[in-house]
Coordinates of C-alpha atoms in Angstrom, one line a residue:
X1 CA 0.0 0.0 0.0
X2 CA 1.6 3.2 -1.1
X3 CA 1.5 6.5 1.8
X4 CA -1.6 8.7 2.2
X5 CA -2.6 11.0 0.0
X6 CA -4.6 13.9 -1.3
X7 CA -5.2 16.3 -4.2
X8 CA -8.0 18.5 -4.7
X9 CA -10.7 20.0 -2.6
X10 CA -11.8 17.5 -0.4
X11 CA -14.3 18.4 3.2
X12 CA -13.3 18.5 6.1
X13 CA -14.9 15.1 7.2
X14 CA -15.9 11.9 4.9
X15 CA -19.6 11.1 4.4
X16 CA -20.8 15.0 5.3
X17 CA -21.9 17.2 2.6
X18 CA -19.7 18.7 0.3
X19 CA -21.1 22.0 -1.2
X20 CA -20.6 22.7 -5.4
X21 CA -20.7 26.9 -5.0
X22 CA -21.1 26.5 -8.5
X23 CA -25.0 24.9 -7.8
X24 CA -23.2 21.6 -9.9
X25 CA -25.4 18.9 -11.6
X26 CA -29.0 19.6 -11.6
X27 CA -28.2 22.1 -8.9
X28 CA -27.8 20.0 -6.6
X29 CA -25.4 22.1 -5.0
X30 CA -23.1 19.3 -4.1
X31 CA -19.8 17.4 -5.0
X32 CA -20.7 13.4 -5.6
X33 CA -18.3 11.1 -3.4
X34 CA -17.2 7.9 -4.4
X35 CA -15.7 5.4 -1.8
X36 CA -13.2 3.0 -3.7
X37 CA -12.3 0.2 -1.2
X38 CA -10.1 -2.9 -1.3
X39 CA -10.7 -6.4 0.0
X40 CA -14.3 -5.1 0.5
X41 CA -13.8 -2.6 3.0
X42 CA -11.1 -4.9 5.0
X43 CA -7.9 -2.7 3.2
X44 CA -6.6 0.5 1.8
X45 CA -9.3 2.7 0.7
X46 CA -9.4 6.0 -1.3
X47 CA -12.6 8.6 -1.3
X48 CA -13.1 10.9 -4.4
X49 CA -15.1 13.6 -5.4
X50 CA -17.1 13.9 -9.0
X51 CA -18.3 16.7 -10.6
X52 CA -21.4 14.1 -11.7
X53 CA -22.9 11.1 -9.7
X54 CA -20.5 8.4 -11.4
X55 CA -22.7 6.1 -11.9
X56 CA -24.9 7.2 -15.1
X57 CA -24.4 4.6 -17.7
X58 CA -26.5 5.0 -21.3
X59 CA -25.5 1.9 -23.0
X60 CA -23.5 -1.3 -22.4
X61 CA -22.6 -3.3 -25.5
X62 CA -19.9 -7.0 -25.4
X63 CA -16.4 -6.6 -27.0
X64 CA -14.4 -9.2 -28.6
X65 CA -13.5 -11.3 -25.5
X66 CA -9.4 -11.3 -24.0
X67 CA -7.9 -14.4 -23.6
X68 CA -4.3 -16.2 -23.6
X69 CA -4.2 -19.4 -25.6
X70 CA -2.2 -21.6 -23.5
X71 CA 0.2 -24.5 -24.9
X72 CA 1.4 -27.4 -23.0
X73 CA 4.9 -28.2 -24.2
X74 CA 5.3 -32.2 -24.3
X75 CA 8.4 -31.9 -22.8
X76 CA 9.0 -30.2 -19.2
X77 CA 12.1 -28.2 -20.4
X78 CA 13.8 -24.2 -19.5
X79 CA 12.2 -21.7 -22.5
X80 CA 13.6 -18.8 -24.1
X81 CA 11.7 -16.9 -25.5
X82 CA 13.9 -14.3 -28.2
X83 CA 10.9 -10.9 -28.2
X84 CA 12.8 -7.9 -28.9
X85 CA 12.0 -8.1 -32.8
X86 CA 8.1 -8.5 -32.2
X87 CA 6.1 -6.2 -34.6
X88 CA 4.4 -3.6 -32.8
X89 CA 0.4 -3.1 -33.1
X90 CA -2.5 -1.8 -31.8
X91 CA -2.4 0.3 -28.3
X92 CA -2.1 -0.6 -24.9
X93 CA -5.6 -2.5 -24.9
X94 CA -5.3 -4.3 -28.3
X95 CA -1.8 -4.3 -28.9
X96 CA -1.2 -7.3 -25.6
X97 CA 0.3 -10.7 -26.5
X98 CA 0.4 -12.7 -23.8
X99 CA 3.8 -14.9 -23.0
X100 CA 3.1 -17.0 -19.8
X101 CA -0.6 -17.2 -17.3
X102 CA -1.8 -19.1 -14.6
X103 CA -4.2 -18.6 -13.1
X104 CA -3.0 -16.2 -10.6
X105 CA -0.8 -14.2 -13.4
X106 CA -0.7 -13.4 -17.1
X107 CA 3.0 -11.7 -18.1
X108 CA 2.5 -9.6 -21.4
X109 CA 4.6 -7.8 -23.9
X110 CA 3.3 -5.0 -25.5
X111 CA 4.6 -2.9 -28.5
X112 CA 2.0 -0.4 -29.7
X113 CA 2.3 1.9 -32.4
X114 CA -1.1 3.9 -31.9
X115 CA -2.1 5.8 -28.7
X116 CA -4.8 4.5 -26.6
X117 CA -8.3 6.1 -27.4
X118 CA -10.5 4.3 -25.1
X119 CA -10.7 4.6 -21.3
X120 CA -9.3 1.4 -19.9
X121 CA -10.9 -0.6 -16.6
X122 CA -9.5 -4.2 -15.6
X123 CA -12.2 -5.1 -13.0
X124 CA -10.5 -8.2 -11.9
X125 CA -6.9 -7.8 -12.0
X126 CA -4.0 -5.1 -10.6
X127 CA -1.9 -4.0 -13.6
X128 CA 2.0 -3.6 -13.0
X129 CA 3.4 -2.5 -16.0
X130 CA 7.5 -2.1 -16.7
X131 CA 8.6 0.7 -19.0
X132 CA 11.5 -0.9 -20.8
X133 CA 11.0 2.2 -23.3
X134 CA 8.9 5.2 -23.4
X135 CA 7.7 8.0 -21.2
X136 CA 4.3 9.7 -21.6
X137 CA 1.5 10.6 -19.1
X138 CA -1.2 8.3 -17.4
X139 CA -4.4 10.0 -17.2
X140 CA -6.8 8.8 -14.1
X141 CA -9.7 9.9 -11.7
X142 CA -7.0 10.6 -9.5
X143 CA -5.3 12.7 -11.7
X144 CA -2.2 12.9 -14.2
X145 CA 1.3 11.4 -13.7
X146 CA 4.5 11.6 -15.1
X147 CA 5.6 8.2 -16.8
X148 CA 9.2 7.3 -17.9
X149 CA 11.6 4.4 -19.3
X150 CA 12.3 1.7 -16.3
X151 CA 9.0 2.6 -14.1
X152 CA 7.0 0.2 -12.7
X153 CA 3.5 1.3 -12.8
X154 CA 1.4 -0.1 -11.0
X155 CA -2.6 0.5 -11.6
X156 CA -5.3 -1.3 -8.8
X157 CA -8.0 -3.2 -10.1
X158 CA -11.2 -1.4 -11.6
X159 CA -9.0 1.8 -12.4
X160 CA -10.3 3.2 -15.3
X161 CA -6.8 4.8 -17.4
X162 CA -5.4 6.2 -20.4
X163 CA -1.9 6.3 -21.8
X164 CA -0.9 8.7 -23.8
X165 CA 2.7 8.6 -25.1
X166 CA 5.3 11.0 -26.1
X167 CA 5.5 8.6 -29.2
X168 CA 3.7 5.0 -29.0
X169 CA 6.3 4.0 -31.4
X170 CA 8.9 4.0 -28.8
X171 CA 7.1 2.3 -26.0
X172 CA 8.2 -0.6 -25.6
X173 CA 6.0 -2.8 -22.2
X174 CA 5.8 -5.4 -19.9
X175 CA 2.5 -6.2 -18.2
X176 CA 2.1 -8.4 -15.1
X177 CA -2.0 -8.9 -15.0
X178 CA -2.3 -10.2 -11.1
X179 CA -5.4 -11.7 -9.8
X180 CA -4.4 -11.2 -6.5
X181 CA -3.5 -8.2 -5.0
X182 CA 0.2 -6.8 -5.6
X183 CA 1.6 -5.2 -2.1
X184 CA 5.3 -4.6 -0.6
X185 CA 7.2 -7.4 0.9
X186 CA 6.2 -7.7 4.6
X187 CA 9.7 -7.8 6.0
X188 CA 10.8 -3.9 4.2
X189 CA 7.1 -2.8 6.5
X190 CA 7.5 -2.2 10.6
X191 CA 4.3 -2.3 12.6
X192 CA 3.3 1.0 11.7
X193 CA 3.2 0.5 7.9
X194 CA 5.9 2.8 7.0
X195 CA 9.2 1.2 5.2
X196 CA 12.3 0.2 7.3
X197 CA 15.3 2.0 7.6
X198 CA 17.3 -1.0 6.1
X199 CA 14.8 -1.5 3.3
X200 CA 16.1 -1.2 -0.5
X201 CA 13.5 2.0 -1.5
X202 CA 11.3 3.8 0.9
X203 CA 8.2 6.5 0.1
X204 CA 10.0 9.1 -0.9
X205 CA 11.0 6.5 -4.0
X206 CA 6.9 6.3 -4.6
X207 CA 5.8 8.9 -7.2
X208 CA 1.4 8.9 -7.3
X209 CA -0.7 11.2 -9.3
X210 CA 0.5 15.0 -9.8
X211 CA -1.8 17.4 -11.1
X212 CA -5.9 17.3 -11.4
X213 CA -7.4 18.9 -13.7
X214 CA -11.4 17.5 -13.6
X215 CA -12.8 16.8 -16.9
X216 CA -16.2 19.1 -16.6
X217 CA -17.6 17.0 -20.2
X218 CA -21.3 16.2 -20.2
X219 CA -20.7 14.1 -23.2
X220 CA -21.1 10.2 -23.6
X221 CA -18.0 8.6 -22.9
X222 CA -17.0 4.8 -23.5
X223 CA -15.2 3.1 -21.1
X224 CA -13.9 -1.0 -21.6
X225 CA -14.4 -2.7 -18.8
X226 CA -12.4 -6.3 -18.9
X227 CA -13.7 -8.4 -16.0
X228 CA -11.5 -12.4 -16.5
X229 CA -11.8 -13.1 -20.5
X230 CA -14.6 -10.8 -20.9
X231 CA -14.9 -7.0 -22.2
X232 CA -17.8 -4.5 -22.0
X233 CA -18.1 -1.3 -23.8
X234 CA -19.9 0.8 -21.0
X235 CA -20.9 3.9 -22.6
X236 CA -20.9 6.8 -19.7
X237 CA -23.3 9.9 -19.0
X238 CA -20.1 12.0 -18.5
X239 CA -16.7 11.5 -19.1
X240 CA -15.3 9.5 -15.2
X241 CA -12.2 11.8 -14.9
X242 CA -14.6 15.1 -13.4
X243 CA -12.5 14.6 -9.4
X244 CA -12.2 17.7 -7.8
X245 CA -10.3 16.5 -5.0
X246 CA -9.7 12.7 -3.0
X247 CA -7.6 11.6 -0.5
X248 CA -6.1 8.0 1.1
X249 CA -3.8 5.4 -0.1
X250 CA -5.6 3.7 -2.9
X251 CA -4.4 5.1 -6.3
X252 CA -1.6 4.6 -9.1
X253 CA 1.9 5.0 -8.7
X254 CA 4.9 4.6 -10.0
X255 CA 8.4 3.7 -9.0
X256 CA 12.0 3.5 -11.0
X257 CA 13.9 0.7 -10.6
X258 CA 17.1 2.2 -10.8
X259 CA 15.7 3.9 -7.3
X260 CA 16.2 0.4 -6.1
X261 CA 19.1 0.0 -3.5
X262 CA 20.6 -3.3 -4.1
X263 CA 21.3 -5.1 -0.7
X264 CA 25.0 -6.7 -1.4
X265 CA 27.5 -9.0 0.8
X266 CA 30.7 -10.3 1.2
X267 CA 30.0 -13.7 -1.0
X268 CA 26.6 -14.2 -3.2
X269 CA 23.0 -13.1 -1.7
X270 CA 19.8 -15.4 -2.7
X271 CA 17.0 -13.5 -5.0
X272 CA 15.1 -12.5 -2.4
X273 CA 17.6 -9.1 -1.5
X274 CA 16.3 -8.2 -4.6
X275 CA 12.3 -8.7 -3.9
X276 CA 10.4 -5.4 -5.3
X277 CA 6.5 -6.3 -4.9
X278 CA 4.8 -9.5 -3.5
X279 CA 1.3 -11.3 -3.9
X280 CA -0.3 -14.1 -2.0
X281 CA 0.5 -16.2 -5.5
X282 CA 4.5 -14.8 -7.0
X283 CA 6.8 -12.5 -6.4
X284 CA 8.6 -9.5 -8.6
X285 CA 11.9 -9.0 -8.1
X286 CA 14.1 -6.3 -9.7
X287 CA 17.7 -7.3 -10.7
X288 CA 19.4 -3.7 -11.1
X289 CA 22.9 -2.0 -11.4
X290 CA 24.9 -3.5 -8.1
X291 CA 28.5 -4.0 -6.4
X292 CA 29.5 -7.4 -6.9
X293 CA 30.5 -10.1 -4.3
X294 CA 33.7 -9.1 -2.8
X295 CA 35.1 -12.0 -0.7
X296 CA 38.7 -12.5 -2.0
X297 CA 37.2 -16.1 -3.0
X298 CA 33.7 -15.4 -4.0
X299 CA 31.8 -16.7 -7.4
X300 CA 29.8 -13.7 -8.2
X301 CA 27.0 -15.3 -10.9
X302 CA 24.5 -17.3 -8.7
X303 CA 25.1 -20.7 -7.5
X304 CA 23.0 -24.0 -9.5
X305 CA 19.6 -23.9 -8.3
X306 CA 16.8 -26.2 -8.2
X307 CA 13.2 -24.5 -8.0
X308 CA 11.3 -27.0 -5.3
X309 CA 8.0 -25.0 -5.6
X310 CA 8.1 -22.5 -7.7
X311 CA 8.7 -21.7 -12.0
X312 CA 11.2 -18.7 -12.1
X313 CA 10.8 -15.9 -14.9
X314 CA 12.9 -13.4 -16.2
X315 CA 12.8 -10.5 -18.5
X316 CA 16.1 -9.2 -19.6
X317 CA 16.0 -5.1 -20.0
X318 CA 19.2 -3.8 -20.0
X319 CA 23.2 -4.8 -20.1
X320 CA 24.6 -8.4 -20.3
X321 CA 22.9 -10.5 -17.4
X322 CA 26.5 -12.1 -16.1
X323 CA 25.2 -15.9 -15.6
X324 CA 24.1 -16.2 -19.2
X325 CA 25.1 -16.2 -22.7
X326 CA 22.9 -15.5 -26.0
X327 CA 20.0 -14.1 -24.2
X328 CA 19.3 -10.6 -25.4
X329 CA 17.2 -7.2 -24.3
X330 CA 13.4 -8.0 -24.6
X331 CA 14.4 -11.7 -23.6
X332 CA 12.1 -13.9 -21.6
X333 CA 13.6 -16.8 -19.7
X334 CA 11.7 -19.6 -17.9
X335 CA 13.0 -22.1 -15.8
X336 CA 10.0 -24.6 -14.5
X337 CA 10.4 -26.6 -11.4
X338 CA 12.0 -29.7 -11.1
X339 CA 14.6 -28.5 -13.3
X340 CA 18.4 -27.2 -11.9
X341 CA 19.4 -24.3 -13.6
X342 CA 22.5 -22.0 -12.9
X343 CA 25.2 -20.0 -14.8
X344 CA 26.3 -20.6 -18.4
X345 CA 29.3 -21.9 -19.0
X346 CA 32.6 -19.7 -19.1
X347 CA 30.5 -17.4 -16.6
X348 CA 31.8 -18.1 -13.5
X349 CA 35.4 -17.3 -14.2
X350 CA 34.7 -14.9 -16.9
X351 CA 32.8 -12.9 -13.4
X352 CA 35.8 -13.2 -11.5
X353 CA 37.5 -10.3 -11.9
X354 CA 34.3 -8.1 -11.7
X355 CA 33.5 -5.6 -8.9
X356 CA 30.0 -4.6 -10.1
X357 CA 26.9 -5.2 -12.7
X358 CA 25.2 -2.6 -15.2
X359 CA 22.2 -5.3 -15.6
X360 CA 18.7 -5.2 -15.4
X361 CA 16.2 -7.6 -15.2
X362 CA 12.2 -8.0 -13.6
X363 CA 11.9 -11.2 -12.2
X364 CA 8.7 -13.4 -11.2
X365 CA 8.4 -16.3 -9.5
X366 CA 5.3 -18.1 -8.7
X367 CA 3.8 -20.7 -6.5
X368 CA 1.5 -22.2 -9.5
X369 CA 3.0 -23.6 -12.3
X370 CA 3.5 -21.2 -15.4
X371 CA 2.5 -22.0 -19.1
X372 CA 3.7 -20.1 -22.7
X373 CA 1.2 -19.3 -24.5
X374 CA 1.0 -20.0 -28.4
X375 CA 1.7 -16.7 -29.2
X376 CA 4.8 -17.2 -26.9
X377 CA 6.2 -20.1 -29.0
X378 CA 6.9 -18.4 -32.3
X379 CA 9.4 -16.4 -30.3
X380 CA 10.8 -19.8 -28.8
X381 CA 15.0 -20.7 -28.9
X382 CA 14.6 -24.4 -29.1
X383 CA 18.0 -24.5 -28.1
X384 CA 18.2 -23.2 -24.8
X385 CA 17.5 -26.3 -23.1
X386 CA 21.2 -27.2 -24.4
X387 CA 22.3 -23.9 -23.6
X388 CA 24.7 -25.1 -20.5
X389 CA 26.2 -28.0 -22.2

């Protein structure tokens, strides 16, 4: 949960009424609140303020349905997936190819070359996007924020957005779709909420909405609403983005990941050091620009590992990731359970002279086993399996 906040014109107490000097809609002579809550009413909540009643819809109509076509390889085997050279198309809505789901998460690459026209709501899901390239603006009810390469952005479920790019050609995205919802690790949190001293970012590294400007536009306004597989084009009264003011810690943000702090030691530190957001189903770890091991003996790529319970995924963003060979930027790598996997060849003592790392790389790893999808497999290196012999 990111720190309390507020924009706007709010009252001074919740649920009281909030007078429009302006007389408002219908002359009513009132602001219309909104209550957005989490986990029913158990977790982080935010309270808004419309121009309009939000709730006006004039017509609701179904849209061609969202879905990733799973494969089941006949072989349990590590993938690498090759994605940098995938054609772009569409927007941010129809422009998503889906690499890996289960049912808990659904990890996306996404190349538009158009900007997004239609307001955007995933009903089900959080969306935590990665800016590998790009920077533009994200337009919500909460307001407008700055957006640039390497953020994470994260979006809470039933969030209506828009993107809009400085070019769409340049973006270049990742998308974790989570059905659960996406929070800080535990251990960074003490038992007032705020982030440890010894933590690797803190608030101040948390970057929410920054200007609101409230769409006053009594026009008809379509919205997509994607709820699972399905999407409905909800055609609004008004257009949703008419806040004049809200305030608590349910809303968008963003965060860079070269504002991560790498924890580092004397000989090589497990993944977890480099844990960035946790769910109830997977982790996302961020990989960034580090010191290296420094023990006068220490291997500094990562030790051979066997995954016991979870399938491990990485996307490559930027330098040469030190443990492997022939995997490029806009790489995916998967390996499954009941597989070891560890550094390439060469790797180790090609690493020993090395006293730090330019890479970057996201990281997921989750408790349910992962699947490509079809559209996955035409990007497939059928000869990574062989890759450590």
């Amino acid at each position: 949960m990111p720190y309390y906040q507020q924009l706007g014109t709010i009252p001074a107490k919740r649920h009281i009424q909030f007078p429009n000097p302006g007389g408002g809609f219908l002359q009513e002579g009132i602001y219309y609140e909104e209550v957005v809550t989490t986990e029913g009413f158990h977790r982080a909540y935010s309270i808004v303020y419309h121009l309009r009643p939000p709730t006006r819809v004039l017509k609701m109509e179904a849209a061609a349905p969202y879905s990733a076509e799973v494969l089941a390889p006949q072989e349990l085997r590590h993938i690498h997936l090759k994605t940098a050279p995938m054609p772009r198309g569409g927007d941010v809505i129809s422009g998503r190819v889906p690499m890996f789901c289960n049912s808990d998460v659904t990890l996306t690459r996404c190349r538009p070359d158009s900007q997004q026209q239609m307001l955007f709501r995933n009903a089900t899901h959080e969306e935590l996007w990665f800016i590998h390239h790009g920077s533009g603006v994200l337009k919500t009810m909460f307001g407008e924020q700055p957006v640039r390469q390497l953020d994470y952005v994260l979006i809470p479920r039933s969030t209506t957005y828009q993107f809009v790019w400085d070019n769409p050609n340049e973006a270049d995205l990742l998308l974790i779709e989570s059905r659960p919802t996406i929070r800080f690790p535990n251990r960074y949190l003490n038992p007032d909420g705020q982030f440890q001293l010894g933590a690797p970012f803190s608030e101040r590294d948390l970057q929410g909405p920054k200007s609101l400007v409230p769409v006053d536009d009594e026009s008809p306004t379509e919205v997509m609403i994607q709820d699972s597989g399905r999407r409905t084009i909800y055609t609004l009264a008004s257009h949703p983005f008419d806040v004049v003011g809200w305030d608590g810690c349910h809303y968008p943000f963003t965060f860079n990941a070269l504002d991560f702090e790498p924890i580092t030691g004397k000989i090589h530190q497990p993944p977890p050091i480099h844990q960035t957001f946790q769910t109830d189903a997977f982790v996302v770890c961020t990989f960034a620009p580090r010191q290296l091991d420094y023990h006068p003996q220490a291997i500094k790529v990562p030790y051979a590992h066997s995954n016991v319970e979870s399938d491990e995924v990485l996307y490559y963003v930027l330098g040469q990731f030190g443990s492997r060979k022939g995997v490029e930027q806009g790489s995916f790598t998967m390996h499954p359970r009941g597989i070891a996997h560890g550094p390439h060849p060469g790797t180790i003592m090609g690493s020993r002279d090395a006293t730090s790392t330019n890479e970057l790389a996201v990281m997921v790893d989750t408790f349910a086993a992962l699947l490509p999808t079809k559209q996955a497999w035409v990007y497939d290196d059928p000869q990574y399996p062989y890759s450590w012999l």
